[in-house]
mmCIF file of C-alpha atoms in Angstrom:
data_model
loop_
_atom_site.group_PDB
_atom_site.id
_atom_site.type_symbol
_atom_site.label_atom_id
_atom_site.label_comp_id
_atom_site.label_asym_id
_atom_site.label_seq_id
_atom_site.Cartn_x
_atom_site.Cartn_y
_atom_site.Cartn_z
ATOM 1 C CA MET A 1 4.944 -2.923 -5.599
ATOM 2 C CA ASP A 2 5.867 -6.148 -3.752
ATOM 3 C CA MET A 3 8.079 -6.949 -6.943
ATOM 4 C CA ILE A 4 9.554 -3.997 -7.938
ATOM 5 C CA ALA A 5 12.556 -4.484 -10.000
ATOM 6 C CA GLN A 6 11.738 -8.019 -9.921
ATOM 7 C CA ASP A 7 14.851 -9.163 -12.633
ATOM 8 C CA LEU A 8 17.388 -7.493 -10.183
ATOM 9 C CA LEU A 9 16.090 -8.598 -7.057
ATOM 10 C CA ALA A 10 14.076 -11.868 -7.583
ATOM 11 C CA TYR A 11 13.358 -12.430 -3.878
ATOM 12 C CA GLU A 12 10.480 -12.543 -2.656
ATOM 13 C CA SER A 13 9.324 -9.794 -0.404
ATOM 14 C CA LYS A 14 7.047 -11.062 3.287
ATOM 15 C CA SER A 15 4.824 -7.818 4.541
ATOM 16 C CA LEU A 16 4.203 -6.408 7.512
ATOM 17 C CA THR A 17 1.195 -4.168 8.733
ATOM 18 C CA VAL A 18 2.589 -1.247 10.672
ATOM 19 C CA ASP A 19 -0.024 2.143 12.179
ATOM 20 C CA GLY A 20 0.101 5.119 9.967
ATOM 21 C CA LEU A 21 -2.048 8.502 11.177
ATOM 22 C CA SER A 22 -5.307 8.803 12.023
ATOM 23 C CA GLY A 23 -6.040 5.344 12.375
ATOM 24 C CA SER A 24 -4.753 4.421 9.135
ATOM 25 C CA THR A 25 -2.273 1.102 8.042
ATOM 26 C CA TRP A 26 0.397 0.700 6.242
ATOM 27 C CA THR A 27 2.254 -2.478 4.443
ATOM 28 C CA MET A 28 5.758 -2.455 5.182
ATOM 29 C CA ARG A 29 7.753 -5.210 3.528
ATOM 30 C CA TYR A 30 11.129 -6.805 3.560
ATOM 31 C CA LEU A 31 13.623 -9.943 2.316
ATOM 32 C CA ASP A 32 13.589 -12.838 4.785
ATOM 33 C CA GLU A 33 15.886 -15.637 3.399
ATOM 34 C CA GLY A 34 17.735 -18.343 4.525
ATOM 35 C CA PRO A 35 16.993 -20.904 7.447
ATOM 36 C CA THR A 36 14.180 -19.224 9.876
ATOM 37 C CA SER A 37 15.291 -21.090 12.778
ATOM 38 C CA ASN A 38 18.876 -20.655 14.710
ATOM 39 C CA THR A 39 21.747 -23.131 14.498
ATOM 40 C CA PRO A 40 24.525 -23.268 16.011
ATOM 41 C CA SER A 41 26.141 -23.067 12.891
ATOM 42 C CA ASP A 42 24.098 -20.049 11.492
ATOM 43 C CA SER A 43 24.464 -17.503 15.037
ATOM 44 C CA GLY A 44 21.665 -15.805 14.464
ATOM 45 C CA PRO A 45 19.602 -13.500 11.513
ATOM 46 C CA ILE A 46 21.263 -10.708 10.001
ATOM 47 C CA LEU A 47 19.234 -7.870 10.131
ATOM 48 C CA CYS A 48 19.871 -5.592 6.975
ATOM 49 C CA VAL A 49 18.928 -1.587 7.682
ATOM 50 C CA HIS A 50 19.010 0.813 4.686
ATOM 51 C CA GLY A 51 19.463 4.471 4.814
ATOM 52 C CA ASN A 52 18.169 7.173 1.655
ATOM 53 C CA PRO A 53 17.413 6.927 -1.086
ATOM 54 C CA THR A 54 17.901 3.388 -1.159
ATOM 55 C CA TRP A 55 16.038 0.082 0.042
ATOM 56 C CA SER A 56 16.526 -3.327 0.767
ATOM 57 C CA PHE A 57 18.130 -3.953 -3.456
ATOM 58 C CA TYR A 58 21.518 -2.506 -1.543
ATOM 59 C CA PHE A 59 21.955 -5.751 0.171
ATOM 60 C CA ARG A 60 21.085 -7.539 -2.272
ATOM 61 C CA ARG A 61 25.198 -9.340 -2.006
ATOM 62 C CA VAL A 62 24.616 -9.714 1.378
ATOM 63 C CA VAL A 63 21.593 -11.613 1.044
ATOM 64 C CA GLN A 64 23.241 -13.791 -1.971
ATOM 65 C CA ARG A 65 26.737 -14.277 0.219
ATOM 66 C CA PHE A 66 24.897 -15.012 4.054
ATOM 67 C CA SER A 67 21.574 -16.833 3.156
ATOM 68 C CA PRO A 68 22.487 -20.120 2.679
ATOM 69 C CA ALA A 69 24.310 -20.313 6.294
ATOM 70 C CA ARG A 70 22.248 -17.702 8.131
ATOM 71 C CA ARG A 71 18.992 -15.945 8.435
ATOM 72 C CA VAL A 72 18.831 -12.415 6.336
ATOM 73 C CA VAL A 73 16.157 -10.377 7.186
ATOM 74 C CA ALA A 74 15.983 -7.069 4.842
ATOM 75 C CA VAL A 75 13.903 -3.687 5.256
ATOM 76 C CA ASP A 76 12.296 -1.646 2.990
ATOM 77 C CA HIS A 77 11.278 1.272 5.441
ATOM 78 C CA LEU A 78 8.005 2.923 5.112
ATOM 79 C CA GLY A 79 7.886 4.989 2.006
ATOM 80 C CA CYS A 80 10.895 3.135 0.380
ATOM 81 C CA GLY A 81 11.266 0.287 -1.894
ATOM 82 C CA ARG A 82 8.231 -1.764 -2.282
ATOM 83 C CA SER A 83 6.999 -1.115 0.734
ATOM 84 C CA ASP A 84 3.515 1.538 0.805
ATOM 85 C CA LYS A 85 4.309 4.836 0.217
ATOM 86 C CA PRO A 86 1.648 6.913 2.143
ATOM 87 C CA SER A 87 1.669 10.765 2.303
ATOM 88 C CA LYS A 88 3.106 13.036 4.936
ATOM 89 C CA SER A 89 -0.413 13.619 5.973
ATOM 90 C CA GLU A 90 -0.879 9.469 6.033
ATOM 91 C CA PHE A 91 2.651 8.984 8.102
ATOM 92 C CA ASP A 92 4.736 10.816 10.081
ATOM 93 C CA TYR A 93 7.648 10.564 8.479
ATOM 94 C CA CYS A 94 10.856 10.569 11.139
ATOM 95 C CA LEU A 95 13.299 8.787 13.119
ATOM 96 C CA ALA A 96 11.249 8.008 15.655
ATOM 97 C CA SER A 97 8.550 6.623 13.641
ATOM 98 C CA HIS A 98 11.221 3.848 11.530
ATOM 99 C CA ARG A 99 12.453 3.349 14.920
ATOM 100 C CA ASP A 100 9.246 2.032 16.125
ATOM 101 C CA ASN A 101 8.430 0.129 12.972
ATOM 102 C CA LEU A 102 11.520 -1.622 12.731
ATOM 103 C CA VAL A 103 11.147 -2.526 16.524
ATOM 104 C CA ARG A 104 7.631 -3.985 15.412
ATOM 105 C CA LEU A 105 9.351 -6.055 12.803
ATOM 106 C CA ILE A 106 11.870 -7.670 15.535
ATOM 107 C CA ASP A 107 9.362 -8.522 17.720
ATOM 108 C CA GLN A 108 6.788 -9.719 14.959
ATOM 109 C CA LEU A 109 10.031 -12.271 13.626
ATOM 110 C CA ASP A 110 11.029 -12.944 17.076
ATOM 111 C CA LEU A 111 14.709 -12.170 15.955
ATOM 112 C CA SER A 112 17.161 -13.224 18.430
ATOM 113 C CA GLN A 113 21.228 -13.233 18.544
ATOM 114 C CA THR A 114 20.843 -10.578 15.891
ATOM 115 C CA THR A 115 23.799 -9.267 13.775
ATOM 116 C CA LEU A 116 22.593 -5.652 12.555
ATOM 117 C CA LEU A 117 24.066 -4.622 9.521
ATOM 118 C CA ALA A 118 23.270 -1.216 8.900
ATOM 119 C CA HIS A 119 24.215 2.120 6.318
ATOM 120 C CA ASP A 120 23.342 5.794 6.268
ATOM 121 C CA TRP A 121 20.398 6.585 7.848
ATOM 122 C CA GLY A 122 19.800 2.544 8.361
ATOM 123 C CA GLY A 123 22.952 3.354 11.377
ATOM 124 C CA ALA A 124 20.167 5.693 13.514
ATOM 125 C CA ILE A 125 17.195 3.369 13.002
ATOM 126 C CA GLY A 126 18.660 0.556 13.679
ATOM 127 C CA LEU A 127 20.718 1.279 16.742
ATOM 128 C CA ALA A 128 17.697 3.221 17.587
ATOM 129 C CA ALA A 129 15.735 -0.173 17.916
ATOM 130 C CA LEU A 130 18.764 -1.935 18.911
ATOM 131 C CA CYS A 131 18.772 0.038 22.026
ATOM 132 C CA GLU A 132 15.030 -0.499 22.552
ATOM 133 C CA ARG A 133 15.447 -4.554 21.963
ATOM 134 C CA ARG A 134 19.064 -5.053 23.482
ATOM 135 C CA ASP A 135 18.523 -8.505 24.664
ATOM 136 C CA ARG A 136 17.785 -9.196 20.995
ATOM 137 C CA PHE A 137 20.988 -7.835 19.426
ATOM 138 C CA LYS A 138 24.370 -10.311 19.295
ATOM 139 C CA ARG A 139 26.768 -7.731 16.894
ATOM 140 C CA ILE A 140 27.148 -4.459 15.068
ATOM 141 C CA VAL A 141 28.182 -3.766 11.688
ATOM 142 C CA LEU A 142 28.033 -0.450 10.446
ATOM 143 C CA LEU A 143 28.656 0.674 6.994
ATOM 144 C CA ASN A 144 29.119 4.496 6.757
ATOM 145 C CA THR A 145 26.102 6.086 8.665
ATOM 146 C CA GLY A 146 25.912 8.131 11.683
ATOM 147 C CA ALA A 147 23.987 7.678 14.946
ATOM 148 C CA PHE A 148 24.497 11.347 16.487
ATOM 149 C CA PRO A 149 22.960 15.386 15.720
ATOM 150 C CA PRO A 150 24.867 15.935 12.365
ATOM 151 C CA PRO A 151 28.340 17.804 12.769
ATOM 152 C CA TYR A 152 27.699 18.674 9.397
ATOM 153 C CA LEU A 153 25.520 19.046 6.701
ATOM 154 C CA PRO A 154 26.984 18.922 3.133
ATOM 155 C CA LEU A 155 26.002 21.494 0.883
ATOM 156 C CA ARG A 156 24.722 19.642 -1.888
ATOM 157 C CA ILE A 157 22.329 18.009 0.770
ATOM 158 C CA ALA A 158 21.141 21.376 2.234
ATOM 159 C CA ALA A 159 20.338 22.782 -1.194
ATOM 160 C CA CYS A 160 17.509 19.642 -1.297
ATOM 161 C CA ARG A 161 16.382 21.459 1.447
ATOM 162 C CA TRP A 162 15.821 25.243 0.340
ATOM 163 C CA PRO A 163 11.701 25.708 0.524
ATOM 164 C CA TRP A 164 10.258 25.159 -2.939
ATOM 165 C CA VAL A 165 13.512 24.332 -5.014
ATOM 166 C CA GLY A 166 14.477 21.813 -2.418
ATOM 167 C CA PRO A 167 10.974 19.407 -2.960
ATOM 168 C CA LEU A 168 10.610 20.133 -6.372
ATOM 169 C CA GLY A 169 14.005 19.042 -7.436
ATOM 170 C CA VAL A 170 13.883 15.707 -4.773
ATOM 171 C CA ARG A 171 10.305 14.684 -5.857
ATOM 172 C CA GLY A 172 9.954 16.426 -9.227
ATOM 173 C CA PHE A 173 12.975 15.513 -10.601
ATOM 174 C CA ASN A 174 13.937 13.021 -8.539
ATOM 175 C CA ALA A 175 17.241 14.966 -7.837
ATOM 176 C CA PHE A 176 18.221 13.497 -4.900
ATOM 177 C CA ALA A 177 18.378 9.922 -6.099
ATOM 178 C CA ARG A 178 19.699 10.630 -9.324
ATOM 179 C CA ALA A 179 22.745 12.623 -8.209
ATOM 180 C CA ALA A 180 23.237 9.353 -5.459
ATOM 181 C CA GLN A 181 24.081 7.330 -8.664
ATOM 182 C CA THR A 182 27.590 9.371 -9.182
ATOM 183 C CA MET A 183 28.311 10.640 -5.886
ATOM 184 C CA THR A 184 28.600 8.036 -4.294
ATOM 185 C CA VAL A 185 30.741 5.745 -5.548
ATOM 186 C CA SER A 186 34.392 6.570 -6.234
ATOM 187 C CA ARG A 187 36.064 3.268 -8.244
ATOM 188 C CA GLN A 188 33.880 3.327 -10.958
ATOM 189 C CA PRO A 189 30.562 4.270 -12.053
ATOM 190 C CA LEU A 190 27.565 1.916 -11.065
ATOM 191 C CA PRO A 191 26.377 -0.321 -13.679
ATOM 192 C CA ALA A 192 23.289 0.597 -15.715
ATOM 193 C CA ASP A 193 21.065 -2.277 -14.031
ATOM 194 C CA VAL A 194 22.168 -1.063 -10.381
ATOM 195 C CA ARG A 195 21.037 2.211 -11.379
ATOM 196 C CA ARG A 196 18.101 1.470 -12.520
ATOM 197 C CA GLY A 197 17.316 -0.797 -9.675
ATOM 198 C CA MET A 198 18.458 1.991 -7.142
ATOM 199 C CA ILE A 199 15.958 3.964 -8.509
ATOM 200 C CA ALA A 200 13.307 1.704 -9.205
ATOM 201 C CA PRO A 201 10.699 2.518 -6.296
ATOM 202 C CA TYR A 202 10.882 6.385 -6.879
ATOM 203 C CA ASP A 203 9.320 6.728 -10.487
ATOM 204 C CA SER A 204 6.857 9.279 -9.486
ATOM 205 C CA TRP A 205 6.181 12.578 -7.153
ATOM 206 C CA ALA A 206 4.272 10.752 -4.714
ATOM 207 C CA ASN A 207 7.051 7.840 -4.409
ATOM 208 C CA ARG A 208 9.898 9.985 -3.620
ATOM 209 C CA VAL A 209 7.858 10.976 -0.190
ATOM 210 C CA ALA A 210 10.211 9.098 1.686
ATOM 211 C CA ILE A 211 13.193 10.703 -0.306
ATOM 212 C CA ASP A 212 11.950 14.191 0.534
ATOM 213 C CA ALA A 213 11.035 13.495 4.016
ATOM 214 C CA PHE A 214 14.801 12.105 4.977
ATOM 215 C CA VAL A 215 16.359 15.240 3.734
ATOM 216 C CA GLN A 216 14.154 17.114 5.920
ATOM 217 C CA ASP A 217 14.353 15.073 9.283
ATOM 218 C CA ILE A 218 17.957 16.115 9.362
ATOM 219 C CA PRO A 219 18.007 17.901 12.488
ATOM 220 C CA MET A 220 20.553 21.175 12.394
ATOM 221 C CA HIS A 221 18.678 22.940 15.243
ATOM 222 C CA ARG A 222 17.933 21.991 18.780
ATOM 223 C CA SER A 223 14.466 22.863 18.107
ATOM 224 C CA HIS A 224 14.354 19.897 15.564
ATOM 225 C CA ARG A 225 12.154 17.100 16.541
ATOM 226 C CA THR A 226 14.570 14.859 15.375
ATOM 227 C CA PHE A 227 17.121 16.326 17.714
ATOM 228 C CA PRO A 228 16.792 15.264 20.737
ATOM 229 C CA VAL A 229 15.783 11.422 19.501
ATOM 230 C CA LEU A 230 19.923 11.348 17.943
ATOM 231 C CA GLN A 231 21.202 13.397 21.428
ATOM 232 C CA LYS A 232 19.849 10.448 23.529
ATOM 233 C CA LEU A 233 20.796 7.787 20.651
ATOM 234 C CA GLU A 234 24.165 9.103 20.817
ATOM 235 C CA SER A 235 24.025 9.086 24.976
ATOM 236 C CA GLU A 236 23.518 5.376 25.085
ATOM 237 C CA LEU A 237 26.285 4.063 21.963
ATOM 238 C CA PRO A 238 29.257 3.320 24.687
ATOM 239 C CA SER A 239 26.967 1.206 26.444
ATOM 240 C CA LEU A 240 26.903 -0.932 23.523
ATOM 241 C CA ALA A 241 30.586 -0.905 23.667
ATOM 242 C CA GLY A 242 30.164 -4.592 25.155
ATOM 243 C CA LEU A 243 28.888 -6.106 22.038
ATOM 244 C CA PRO A 244 31.209 -7.327 19.066
ATOM 245 C CA ILE A 245 31.027 -3.850 16.657
ATOM 246 C CA LEU A 246 32.562 -4.209 12.905
ATOM 247 C CA LEU A 247 32.939 -0.394 11.129
ATOM 248 C CA VAL A 248 33.663 -0.463 7.270
ATOM 249 C CA TRP A 249 34.151 2.710 5.897
ATOM 250 C CA GLY A 250 34.305 3.976 2.626
ATOM 251 C CA MET A 251 36.916 6.745 3.123
ATOM 252 C CA LYS A 252 36.295 9.164 0.225
ATOM 253 C CA ASP A 253 32.699 9.371 1.538
ATOM 254 C CA TRP A 254 32.018 13.509 1.131
ATOM 255 C CA CYS A 255 28.982 12.840 3.362
ATOM 256 C CA PHE A 256 29.601 10.663 6.417
ATOM 257 C CA ARG A 257 33.308 11.366 6.185
ATOM 258 C CA PRO A 258 36.100 9.861 8.417
ATOM 259 C CA GLU A 259 35.020 12.034 11.333
ATOM 260 C CA CYS A 260 31.845 10.288 11.723
ATOM 261 C CA LEU A 261 33.647 6.671 11.642
ATOM 262 C CA GLU A 262 36.215 8.763 14.760
ATOM 263 C CA ARG A 263 33.242 9.825 16.500
ATOM 264 C CA PHE A 264 32.096 6.319 16.710
ATOM 265 C CA GLN A 265 35.402 5.095 17.928
ATOM 266 C CA GLY A 266 35.551 7.434 20.372
ATOM 267 C CA HIS A 267 32.048 5.400 21.760
ATOM 268 C CA TRP A 268 33.617 1.717 20.724
ATOM 269 C CA PRO A 269 37.449 2.224 21.110
ATOM 270 C CA ASP A 270 37.493 -1.795 20.737
ATOM 271 C CA ALA A 271 35.270 -1.757 17.482
ATOM 272 C CA ARG A 272 37.022 -3.665 14.492
ATOM 273 C CA VAL A 273 37.632 -1.147 11.601
ATOM 274 C CA VAL A 274 37.894 -1.740 7.987
ATOM 275 C CA PRO A 275 38.507 1.727 6.003
ATOM 276 C CA ILE A 276 38.621 1.295 2.461
ATOM 277 C CA ASP A 277 40.768 4.196 1.386
ATOM 278 C CA ASP A 278 39.594 4.725 -2.263
ATOM 279 C CA ALA A 279 35.502 3.960 -1.619
ATOM 280 C CA GLY A 280 32.804 6.199 -1.387
ATOM 281 C CA HIS A 281 29.263 6.296 0.323
ATOM 282 C CA TYR A 282 27.958 3.220 -1.238
ATOM 283 C CA VAL A 283 30.709 1.501 0.229
ATOM 284 C CA LEU A 284 28.979 -1.901 -0.369
ATOM 285 C CA GLU A 285 28.309 -0.958 -4.168
ATOM 286 C CA ASP A 286 31.849 0.360 -4.401
ATOM 287 C CA ALA A 287 34.375 -2.035 -2.576
ATOM 288 C CA PRO A 288 31.536 -5.380 -2.604
ATOM 289 C CA THR A 289 34.608 -7.758 -2.279
ATOM 290 C CA GLU A 290 36.173 -6.215 0.940
ATOM 291 C CA THR A 291 33.240 -5.551 2.609
ATOM 292 C CA LEU A 292 31.548 -8.854 2.247
ATOM 293 C CA ASN A 293 35.038 -10.553 3.367
ATOM 294 C CA ALA A 294 35.373 -8.124 6.451
ATOM 295 C CA ILE A 295 31.489 -8.912 7.698
ATOM 296 C CA ASP A 296 31.896 -12.649 7.136
ATOM 297 C CA GLU A 297 35.458 -12.627 8.754
ATOM 298 C CA PHE A 298 33.898 -10.872 11.406
ATOM 299 C CA LEU A 299 30.425 -12.950 11.555
ATOM 300 C CA GLN A 300 32.982 -15.849 12.001
ATOM 301 C CA SER A 301 35.359 -14.945 14.199
ATOM 302 C CA THR A 302 32.570 -13.515 17.229
#
């Protein structure tokens, strides 16, 4: 499991032990490339936090572009990528648990002057961890994400939550991950190798546990346990407004639509915004040159 899609993601994954339920422990894996000590020229590490149904593979271009000069760490959440995939009875798959695992990684690696780079669920997980370790972060870069109770639930995601039918489709037929290969881009289809790399870790019912859990963790009612976690996170966003912030957005995203970008702008009116009009949810796949150049310019200028 530690070298899934090795031919497409040749970087070796490192490992961290995290806690599960009933005293169990599991291995969470992550990429760690580039210089491991901060120097005046590298300006601190980039911490890449993915969403659902991706993994560290989504940030392969970031590693390639920036690791010659900067340390780049790209996590695989438990249940995702090359990390262990315990069952729901062995690990509590929810936003708070993923946040706590990420905090442990930040502490273990002693990251400082860090730039958070997050996408999809990674925005909520990464920002929640940042709020727990505020003194370790220097900048924020977000790509098509959210960090607040969702204002809507697209029908195509809602269908994945229907009893019996949803889990059968998500875990039995890998419908969520396979649909993402076409629904997340606008300019042109994902190349075959990228499609293969994206779904490589999710090759069985057991290995799709986190994909289903992320879908079920979307809180549409106040009674959902993740609703207050996101509500608290949104209340803390204004306190981060003093950090340099970059928001790169694929404007044809049907999931994290432009109103999500506007909601962040309401909390961070001074944030730099790079809207990419014809790009979809996987903005780093759909518009890699514009996205990477925007990040590079942001890092250089802040």
